[in-house]
PDB file of C-alpha atoms in Angstrom:
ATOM      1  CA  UNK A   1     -13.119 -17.027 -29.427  1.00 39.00           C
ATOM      2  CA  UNK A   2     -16.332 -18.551 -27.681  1.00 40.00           C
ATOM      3  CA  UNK A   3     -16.365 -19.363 -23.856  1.00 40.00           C
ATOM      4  CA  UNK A   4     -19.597 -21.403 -23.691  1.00 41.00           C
ATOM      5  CA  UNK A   5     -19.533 -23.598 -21.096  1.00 47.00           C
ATOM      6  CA  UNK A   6     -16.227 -24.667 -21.889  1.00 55.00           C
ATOM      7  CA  UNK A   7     -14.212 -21.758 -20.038  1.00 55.00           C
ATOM      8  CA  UNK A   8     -11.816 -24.068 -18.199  1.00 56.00           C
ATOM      9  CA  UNK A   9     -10.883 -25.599 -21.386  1.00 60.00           C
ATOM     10  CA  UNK A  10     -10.153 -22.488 -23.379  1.00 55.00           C
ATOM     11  CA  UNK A  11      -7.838 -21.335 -20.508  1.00 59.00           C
ATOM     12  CA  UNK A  12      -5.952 -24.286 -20.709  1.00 58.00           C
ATOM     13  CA  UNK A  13      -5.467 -24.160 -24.042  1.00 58.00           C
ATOM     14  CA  UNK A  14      -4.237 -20.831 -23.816  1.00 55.00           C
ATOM     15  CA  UNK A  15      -1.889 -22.037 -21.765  1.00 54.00           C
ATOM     16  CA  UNK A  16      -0.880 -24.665 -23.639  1.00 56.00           C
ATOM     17  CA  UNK A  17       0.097 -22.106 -26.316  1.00 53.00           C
ATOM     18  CA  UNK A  18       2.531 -20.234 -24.270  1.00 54.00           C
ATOM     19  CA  UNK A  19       5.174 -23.700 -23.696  1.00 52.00           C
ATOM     20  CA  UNK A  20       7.972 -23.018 -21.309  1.00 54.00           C
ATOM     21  CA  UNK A  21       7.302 -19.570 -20.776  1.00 58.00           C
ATOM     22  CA  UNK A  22       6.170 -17.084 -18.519  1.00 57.00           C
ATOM     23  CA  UNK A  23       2.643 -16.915 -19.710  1.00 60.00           C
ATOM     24  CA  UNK A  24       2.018 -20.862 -19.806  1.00 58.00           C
ATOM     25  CA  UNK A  25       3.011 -20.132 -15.957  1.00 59.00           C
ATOM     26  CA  UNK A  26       0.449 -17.859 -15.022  1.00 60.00           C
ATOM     27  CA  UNK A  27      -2.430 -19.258 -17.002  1.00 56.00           C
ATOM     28  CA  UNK A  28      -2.002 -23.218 -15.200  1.00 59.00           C
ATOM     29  CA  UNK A  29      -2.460 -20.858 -12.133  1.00 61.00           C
ATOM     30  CA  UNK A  30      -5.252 -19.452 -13.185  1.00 59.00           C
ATOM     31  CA  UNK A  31      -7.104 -22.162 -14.725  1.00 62.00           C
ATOM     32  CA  UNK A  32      -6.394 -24.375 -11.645  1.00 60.00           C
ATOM     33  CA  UNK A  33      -8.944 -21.466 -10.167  1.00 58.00           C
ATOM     34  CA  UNK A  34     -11.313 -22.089 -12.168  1.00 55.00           C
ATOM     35  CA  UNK A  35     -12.536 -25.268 -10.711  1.00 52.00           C
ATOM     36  CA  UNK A  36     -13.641 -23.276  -7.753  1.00 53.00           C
ATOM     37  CA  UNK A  37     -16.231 -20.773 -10.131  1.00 59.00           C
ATOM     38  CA  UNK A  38     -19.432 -21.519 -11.278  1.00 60.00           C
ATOM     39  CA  UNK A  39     -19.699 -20.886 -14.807  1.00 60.00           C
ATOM     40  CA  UNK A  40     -20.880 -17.460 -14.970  1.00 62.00           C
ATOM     41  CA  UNK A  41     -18.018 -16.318 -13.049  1.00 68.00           C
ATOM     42  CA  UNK A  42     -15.397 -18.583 -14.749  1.00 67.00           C
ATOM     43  CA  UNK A  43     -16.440 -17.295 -17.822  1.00 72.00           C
ATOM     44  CA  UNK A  44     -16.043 -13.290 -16.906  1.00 75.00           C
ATOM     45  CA  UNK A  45     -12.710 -14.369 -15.346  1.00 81.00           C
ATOM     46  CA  UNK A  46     -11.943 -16.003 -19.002  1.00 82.00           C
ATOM     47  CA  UNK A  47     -12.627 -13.009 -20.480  1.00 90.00           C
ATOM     48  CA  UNK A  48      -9.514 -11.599 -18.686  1.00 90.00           C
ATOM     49  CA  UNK A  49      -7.050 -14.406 -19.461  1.00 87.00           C
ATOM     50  CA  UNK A  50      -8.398 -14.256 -22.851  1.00 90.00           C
ATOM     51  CA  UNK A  51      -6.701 -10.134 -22.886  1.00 93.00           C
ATOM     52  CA  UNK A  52      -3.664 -11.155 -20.901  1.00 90.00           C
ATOM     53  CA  UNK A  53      -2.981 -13.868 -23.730  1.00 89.00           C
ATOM     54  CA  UNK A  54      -2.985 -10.669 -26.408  1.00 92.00           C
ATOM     55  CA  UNK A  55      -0.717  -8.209 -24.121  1.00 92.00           C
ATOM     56  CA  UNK A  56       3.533  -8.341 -25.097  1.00 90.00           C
ATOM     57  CA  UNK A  57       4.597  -9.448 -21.569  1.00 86.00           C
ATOM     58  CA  UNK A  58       7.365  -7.827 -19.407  1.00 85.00           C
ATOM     59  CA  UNK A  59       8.900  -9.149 -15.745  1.00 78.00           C
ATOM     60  CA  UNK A  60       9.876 -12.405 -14.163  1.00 68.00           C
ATOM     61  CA  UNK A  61       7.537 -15.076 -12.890  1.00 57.00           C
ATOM     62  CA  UNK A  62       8.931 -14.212  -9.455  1.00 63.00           C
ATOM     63  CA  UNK A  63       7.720 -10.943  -9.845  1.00 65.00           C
ATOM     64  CA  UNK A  64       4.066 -12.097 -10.609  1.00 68.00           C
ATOM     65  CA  UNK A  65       1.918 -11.486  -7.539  1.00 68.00           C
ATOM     66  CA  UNK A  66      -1.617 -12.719  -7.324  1.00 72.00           C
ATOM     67  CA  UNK A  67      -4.239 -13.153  -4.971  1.00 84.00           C
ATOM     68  CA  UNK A  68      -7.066 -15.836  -5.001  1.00 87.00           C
ATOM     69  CA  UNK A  69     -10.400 -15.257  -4.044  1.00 88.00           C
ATOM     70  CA  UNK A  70     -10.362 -16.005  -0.180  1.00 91.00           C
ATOM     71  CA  UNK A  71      -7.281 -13.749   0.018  1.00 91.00           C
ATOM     72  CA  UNK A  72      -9.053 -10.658  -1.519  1.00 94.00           C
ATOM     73  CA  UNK A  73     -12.670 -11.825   0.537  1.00 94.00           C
ATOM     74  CA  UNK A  74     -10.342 -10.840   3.701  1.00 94.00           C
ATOM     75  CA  UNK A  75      -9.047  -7.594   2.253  1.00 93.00           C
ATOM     76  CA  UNK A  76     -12.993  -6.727   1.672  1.00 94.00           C
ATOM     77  CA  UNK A  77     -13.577  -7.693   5.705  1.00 95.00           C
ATOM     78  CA  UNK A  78     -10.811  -6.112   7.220  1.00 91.00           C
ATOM     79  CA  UNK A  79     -10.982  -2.855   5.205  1.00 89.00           C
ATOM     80  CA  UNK A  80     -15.153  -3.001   5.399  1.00 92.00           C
ATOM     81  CA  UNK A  81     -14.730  -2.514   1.371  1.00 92.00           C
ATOM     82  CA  UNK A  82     -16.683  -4.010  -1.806  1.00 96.00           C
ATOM     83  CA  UNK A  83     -14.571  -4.440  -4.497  1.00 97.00           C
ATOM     84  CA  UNK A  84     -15.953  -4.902  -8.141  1.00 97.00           C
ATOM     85  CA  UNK A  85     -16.113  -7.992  -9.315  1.00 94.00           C
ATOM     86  CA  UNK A  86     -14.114  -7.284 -12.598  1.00 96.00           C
ATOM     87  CA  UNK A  87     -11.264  -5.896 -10.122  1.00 97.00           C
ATOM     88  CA  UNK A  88     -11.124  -9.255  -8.363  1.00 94.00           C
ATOM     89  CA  UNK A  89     -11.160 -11.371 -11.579  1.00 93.00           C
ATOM     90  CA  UNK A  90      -8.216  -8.840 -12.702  1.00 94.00           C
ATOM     91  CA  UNK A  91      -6.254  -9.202  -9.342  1.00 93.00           C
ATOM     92  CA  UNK A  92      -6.145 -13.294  -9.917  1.00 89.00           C
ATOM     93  CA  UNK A  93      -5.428 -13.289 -13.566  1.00 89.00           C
ATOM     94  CA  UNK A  94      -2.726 -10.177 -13.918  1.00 91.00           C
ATOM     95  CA  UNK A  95      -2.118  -8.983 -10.572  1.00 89.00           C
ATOM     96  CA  UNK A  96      -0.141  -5.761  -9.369  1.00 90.00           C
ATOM     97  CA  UNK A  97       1.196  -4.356 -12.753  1.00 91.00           C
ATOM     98  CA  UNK A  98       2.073  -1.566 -15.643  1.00 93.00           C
ATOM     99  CA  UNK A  99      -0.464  -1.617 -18.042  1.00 94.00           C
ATOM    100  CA  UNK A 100       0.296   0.341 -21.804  1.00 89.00           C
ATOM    101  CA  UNK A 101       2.660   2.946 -21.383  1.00 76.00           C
ATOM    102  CA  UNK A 102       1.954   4.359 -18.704  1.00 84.00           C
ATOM    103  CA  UNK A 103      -0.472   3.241 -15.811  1.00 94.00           C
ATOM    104  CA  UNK A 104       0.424   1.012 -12.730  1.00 93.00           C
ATOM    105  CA  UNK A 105      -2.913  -0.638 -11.485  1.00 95.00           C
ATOM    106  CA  UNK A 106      -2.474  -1.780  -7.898  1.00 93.00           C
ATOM    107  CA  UNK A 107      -3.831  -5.209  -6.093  1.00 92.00           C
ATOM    108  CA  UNK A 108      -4.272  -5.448  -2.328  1.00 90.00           C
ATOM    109  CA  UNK A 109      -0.660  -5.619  -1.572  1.00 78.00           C
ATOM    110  CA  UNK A 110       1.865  -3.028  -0.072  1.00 72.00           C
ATOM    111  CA  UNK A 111       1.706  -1.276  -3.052  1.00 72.00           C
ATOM    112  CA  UNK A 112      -2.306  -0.440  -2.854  1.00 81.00           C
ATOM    113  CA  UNK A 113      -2.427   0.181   0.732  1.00 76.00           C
ATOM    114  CA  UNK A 114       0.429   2.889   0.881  1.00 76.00           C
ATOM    115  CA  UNK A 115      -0.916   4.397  -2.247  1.00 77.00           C
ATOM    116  CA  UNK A 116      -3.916   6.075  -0.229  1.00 80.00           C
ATOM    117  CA  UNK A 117      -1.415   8.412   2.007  1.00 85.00           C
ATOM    118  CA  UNK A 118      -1.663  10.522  -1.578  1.00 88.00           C
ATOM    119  CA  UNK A 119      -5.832  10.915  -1.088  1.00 92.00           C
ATOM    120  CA  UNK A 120      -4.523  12.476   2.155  1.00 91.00           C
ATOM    121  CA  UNK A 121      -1.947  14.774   1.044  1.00 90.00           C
ATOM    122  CA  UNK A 122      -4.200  15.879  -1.514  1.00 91.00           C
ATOM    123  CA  UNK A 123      -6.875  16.908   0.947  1.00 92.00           C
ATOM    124  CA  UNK A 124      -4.478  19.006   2.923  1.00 91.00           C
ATOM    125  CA  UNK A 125      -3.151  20.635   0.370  1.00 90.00           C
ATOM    126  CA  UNK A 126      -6.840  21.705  -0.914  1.00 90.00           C
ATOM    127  CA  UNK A 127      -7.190  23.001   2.828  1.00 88.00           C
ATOM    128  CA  UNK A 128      -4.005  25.149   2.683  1.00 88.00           C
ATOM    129  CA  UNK A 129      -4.692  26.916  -0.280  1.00 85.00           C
ATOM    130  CA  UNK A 130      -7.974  26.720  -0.227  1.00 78.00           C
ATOM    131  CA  UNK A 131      -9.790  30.753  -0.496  1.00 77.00           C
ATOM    132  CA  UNK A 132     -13.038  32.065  -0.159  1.00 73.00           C
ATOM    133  CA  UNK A 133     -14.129  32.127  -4.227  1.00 75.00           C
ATOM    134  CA  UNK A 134     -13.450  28.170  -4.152  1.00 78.00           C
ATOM    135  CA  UNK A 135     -14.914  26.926  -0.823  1.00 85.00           C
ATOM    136  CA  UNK A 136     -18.015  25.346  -2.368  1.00 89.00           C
ATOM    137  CA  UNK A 137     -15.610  23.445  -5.024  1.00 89.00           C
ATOM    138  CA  UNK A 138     -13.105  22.910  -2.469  1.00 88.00           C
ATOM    139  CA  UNK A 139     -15.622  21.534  -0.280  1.00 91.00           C
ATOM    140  CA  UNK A 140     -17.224  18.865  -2.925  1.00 93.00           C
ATOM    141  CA  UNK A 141     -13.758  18.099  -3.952  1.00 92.00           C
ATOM    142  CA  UNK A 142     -12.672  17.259  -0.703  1.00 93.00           C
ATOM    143  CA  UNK A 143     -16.101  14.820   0.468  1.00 95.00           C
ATOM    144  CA  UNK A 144     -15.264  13.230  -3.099  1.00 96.00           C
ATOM    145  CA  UNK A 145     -11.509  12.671  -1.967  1.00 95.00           C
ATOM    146  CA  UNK A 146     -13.153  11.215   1.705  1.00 95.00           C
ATOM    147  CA  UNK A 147     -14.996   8.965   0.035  1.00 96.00           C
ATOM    148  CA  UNK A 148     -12.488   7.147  -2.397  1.00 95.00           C
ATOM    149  CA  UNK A 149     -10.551   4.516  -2.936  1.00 95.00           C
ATOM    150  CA  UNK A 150      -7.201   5.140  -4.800  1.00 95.00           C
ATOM    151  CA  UNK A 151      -6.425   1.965  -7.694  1.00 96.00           C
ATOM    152  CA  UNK A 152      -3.821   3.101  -9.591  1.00 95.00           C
ATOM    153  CA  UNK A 153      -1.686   5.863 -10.801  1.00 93.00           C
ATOM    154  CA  UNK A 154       0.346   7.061 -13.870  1.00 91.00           C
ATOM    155  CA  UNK A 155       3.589   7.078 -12.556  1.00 87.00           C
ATOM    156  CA  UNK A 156       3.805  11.140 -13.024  1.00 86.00           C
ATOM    157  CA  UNK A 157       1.305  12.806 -10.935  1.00 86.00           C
ATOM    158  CA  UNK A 158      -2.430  11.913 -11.195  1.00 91.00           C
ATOM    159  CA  UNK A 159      -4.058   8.623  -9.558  1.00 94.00           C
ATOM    160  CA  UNK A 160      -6.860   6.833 -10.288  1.00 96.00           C
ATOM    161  CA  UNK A 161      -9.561   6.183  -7.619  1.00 97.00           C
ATOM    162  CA  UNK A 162     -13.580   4.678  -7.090  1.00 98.00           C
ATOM    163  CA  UNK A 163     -15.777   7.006  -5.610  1.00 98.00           C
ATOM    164  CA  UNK A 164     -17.246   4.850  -3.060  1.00 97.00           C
ATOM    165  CA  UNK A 165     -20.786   6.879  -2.573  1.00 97.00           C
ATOM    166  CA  UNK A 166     -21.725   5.674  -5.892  1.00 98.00           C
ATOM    167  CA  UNK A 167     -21.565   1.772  -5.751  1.00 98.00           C
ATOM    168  CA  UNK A 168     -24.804  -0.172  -7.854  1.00 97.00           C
ATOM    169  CA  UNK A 169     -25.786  -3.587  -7.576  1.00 95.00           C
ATOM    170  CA  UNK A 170     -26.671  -3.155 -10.875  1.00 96.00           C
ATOM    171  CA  UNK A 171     -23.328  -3.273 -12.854  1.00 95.00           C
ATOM    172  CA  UNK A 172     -21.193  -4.336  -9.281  1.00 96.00           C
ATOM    173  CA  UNK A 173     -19.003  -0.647 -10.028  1.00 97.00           C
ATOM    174  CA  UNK A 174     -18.237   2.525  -8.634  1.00 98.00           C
ATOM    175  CA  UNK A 175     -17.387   5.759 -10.685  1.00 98.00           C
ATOM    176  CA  UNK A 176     -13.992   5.979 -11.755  1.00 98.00           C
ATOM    177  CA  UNK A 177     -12.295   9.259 -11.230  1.00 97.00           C
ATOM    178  CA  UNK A 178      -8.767  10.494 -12.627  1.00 95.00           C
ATOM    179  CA  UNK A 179      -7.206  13.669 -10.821  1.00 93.00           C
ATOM    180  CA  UNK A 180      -4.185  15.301 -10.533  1.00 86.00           C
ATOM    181  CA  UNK A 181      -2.337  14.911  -6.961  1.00 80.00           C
ATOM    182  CA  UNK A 182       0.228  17.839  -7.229  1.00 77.00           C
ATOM    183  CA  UNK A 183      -2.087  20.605  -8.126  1.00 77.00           C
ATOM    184  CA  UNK A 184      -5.678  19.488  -6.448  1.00 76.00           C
ATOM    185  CA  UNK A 185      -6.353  23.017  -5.610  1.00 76.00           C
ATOM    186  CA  UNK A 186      -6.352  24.307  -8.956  1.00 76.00           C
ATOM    187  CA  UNK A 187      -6.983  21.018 -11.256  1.00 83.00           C
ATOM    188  CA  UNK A 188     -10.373  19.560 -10.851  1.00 89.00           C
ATOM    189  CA  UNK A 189     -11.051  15.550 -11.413  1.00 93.00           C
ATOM    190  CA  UNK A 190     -12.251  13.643 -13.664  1.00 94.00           C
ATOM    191  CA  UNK A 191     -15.128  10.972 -13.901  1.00 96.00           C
ATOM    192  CA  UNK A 192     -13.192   8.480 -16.771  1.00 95.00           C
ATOM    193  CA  UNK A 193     -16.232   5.566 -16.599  1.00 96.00           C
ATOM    194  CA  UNK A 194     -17.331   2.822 -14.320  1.00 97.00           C
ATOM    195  CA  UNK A 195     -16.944  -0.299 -16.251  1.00 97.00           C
ATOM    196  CA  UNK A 196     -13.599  -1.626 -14.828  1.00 98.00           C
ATOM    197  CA  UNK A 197     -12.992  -4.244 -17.590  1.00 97.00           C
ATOM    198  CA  UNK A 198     -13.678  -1.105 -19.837  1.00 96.00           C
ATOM    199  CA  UNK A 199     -10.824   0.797 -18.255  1.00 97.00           C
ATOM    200  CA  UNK A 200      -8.481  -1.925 -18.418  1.00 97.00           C
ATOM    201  CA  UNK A 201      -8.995  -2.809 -22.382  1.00 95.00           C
ATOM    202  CA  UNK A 202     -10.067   0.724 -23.386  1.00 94.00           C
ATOM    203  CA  UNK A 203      -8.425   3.732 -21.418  1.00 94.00           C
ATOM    204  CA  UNK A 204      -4.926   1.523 -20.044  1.00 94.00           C
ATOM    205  CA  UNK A 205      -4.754  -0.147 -23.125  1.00 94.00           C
ATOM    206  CA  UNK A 206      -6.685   1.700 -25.612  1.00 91.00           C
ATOM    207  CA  UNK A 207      -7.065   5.593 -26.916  1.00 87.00           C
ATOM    208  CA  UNK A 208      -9.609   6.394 -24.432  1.00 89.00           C
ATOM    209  CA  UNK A 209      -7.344   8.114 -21.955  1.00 88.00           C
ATOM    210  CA  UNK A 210      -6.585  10.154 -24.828  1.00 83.00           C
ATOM    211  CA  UNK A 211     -10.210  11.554 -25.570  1.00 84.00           C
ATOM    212  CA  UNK A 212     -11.268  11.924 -21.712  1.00 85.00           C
ATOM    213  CA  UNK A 213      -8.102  13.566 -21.050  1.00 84.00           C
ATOM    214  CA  UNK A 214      -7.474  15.838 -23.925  1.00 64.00           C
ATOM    215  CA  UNK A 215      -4.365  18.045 -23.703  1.00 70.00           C
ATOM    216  CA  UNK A 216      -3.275  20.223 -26.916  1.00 53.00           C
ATOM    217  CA  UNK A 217       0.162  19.806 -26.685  1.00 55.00           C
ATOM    218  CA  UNK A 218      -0.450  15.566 -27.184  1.00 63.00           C
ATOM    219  CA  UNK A 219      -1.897  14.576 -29.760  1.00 62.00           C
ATOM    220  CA  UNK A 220      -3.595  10.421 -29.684  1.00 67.00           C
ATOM    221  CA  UNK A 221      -1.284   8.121 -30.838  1.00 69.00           C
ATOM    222  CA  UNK A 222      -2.248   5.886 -33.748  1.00 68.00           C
ATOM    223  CA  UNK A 223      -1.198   2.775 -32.108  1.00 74.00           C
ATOM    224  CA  UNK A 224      -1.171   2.163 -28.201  1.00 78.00           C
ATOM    225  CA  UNK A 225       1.372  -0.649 -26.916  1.00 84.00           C
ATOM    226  CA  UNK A 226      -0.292  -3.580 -25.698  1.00 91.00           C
ATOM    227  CA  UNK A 227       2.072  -4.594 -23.093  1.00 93.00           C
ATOM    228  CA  UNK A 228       2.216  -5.976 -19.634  1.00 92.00           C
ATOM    229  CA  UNK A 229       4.886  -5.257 -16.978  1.00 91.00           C
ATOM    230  CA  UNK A 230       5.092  -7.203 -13.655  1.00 84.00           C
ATOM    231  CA  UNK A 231       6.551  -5.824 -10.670  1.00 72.00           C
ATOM    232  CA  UNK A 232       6.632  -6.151  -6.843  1.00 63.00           C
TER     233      UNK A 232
END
């Protein structure tokens, strides 16, 4: 489907294909925002109603929370954080939710802000068992852990976090890192991308999670669900 300049108008009739349900809901909402963009950014924030409108959708429309723009501008200010563009866009259009099978991606709510006491427990766990033969990894792994921003999580163990040294104008990103909270000592993370769109469609959504991470006891699934779960 082409945006053009016509982004408001594919959003709405997106919406209009989704009568009486919870989809037709959230897309008014997000198309009234749309008025407020110019047309560069209304159509990269059509790009993300356009992948909501392909997902199999989960939850009640009282369990949809969104931001809007000014709301996440103050999160930014009082947290003296830049947050990716993409991220923002994703925050207004799906908000706090399970993605695929498996991974929760978190909005500034409750949810986002108590998810960073695990960044902490995994840096004192590195410190207690911590020895001399892994100091300089220890040591990297923990400035890397100082410096992030914790996003998301699987559910069962590993998060998903921005290194927040490595921020570009250029692409409006930071590195994308997925690591292992129980273990941190002995499990070292890994760098899964920087294009957040990209790890929304492609490694929540997609097989990608399955070629970054491989383990030999799982093998890649032929299909991956496209689904959509809501949740406060």
């Amino acid at each position: 489907m082409s945006l053009g300049s016509n982004a408001k108008a594919v959003c709405n009739r997106l919406a209009g294909t989704f009568a009486g349900g919870l989809l037709q809901v959230i897309f008014k909402r997000v198309c009234e925002r749309l008025t407020f963009y110019d047309e560069a950014s209304r159509m990269s924030l059509s790009k993300w109603t356009e992948l909501l409108a392909e997902l199999s959708v989960y939850g009640n429309s009282e369990d949809v929370e969104r931001l809007n723009q000014a709301d996440l501008n103050a999160f930014e200010a009082q947290n003296d954080l830049r947050l990716p563009q993409d991220y923002k866009y994703f925050c207004q259009t799906f908000g706090t939710c399970k993605l695929g099978d498996f991974i929760s991606v978190y909005c500034p709510t409750k949810y986002l802000l108590y998810s960073q006491e695990d960044i902490d427990g995994m840096i004192e766990q590195i410190h207690m068992f911590s020895s001399i033969d892994s100091s300089q990894r220890d040591g990297n792994y923990i400035q890397l852990l100082q410096s992030s921003f914790e996003f998301a999580d699987n559910g069962i163990g590993a998060i998903i976090f921005w290194d927040l040294r490595t921020y570009s104008e250029v692409d409006d990103s930071y590195d994308i890192y997925w690591a292992g909270w129980e273990i941190p000592e002995s499990e070292d993370p890994v760098l899964i991308g920087r294009d957040f769109y990209e790890f929304i469609k492609e490694f929540c959504l997609g097989q990608q999670s399955y070629k970054v991470l491989p383990d030999p006891e799982i093998s890649c699934p032929t299909e991956i669900p496209m689904s959509v779960e809501w949740f406060r």
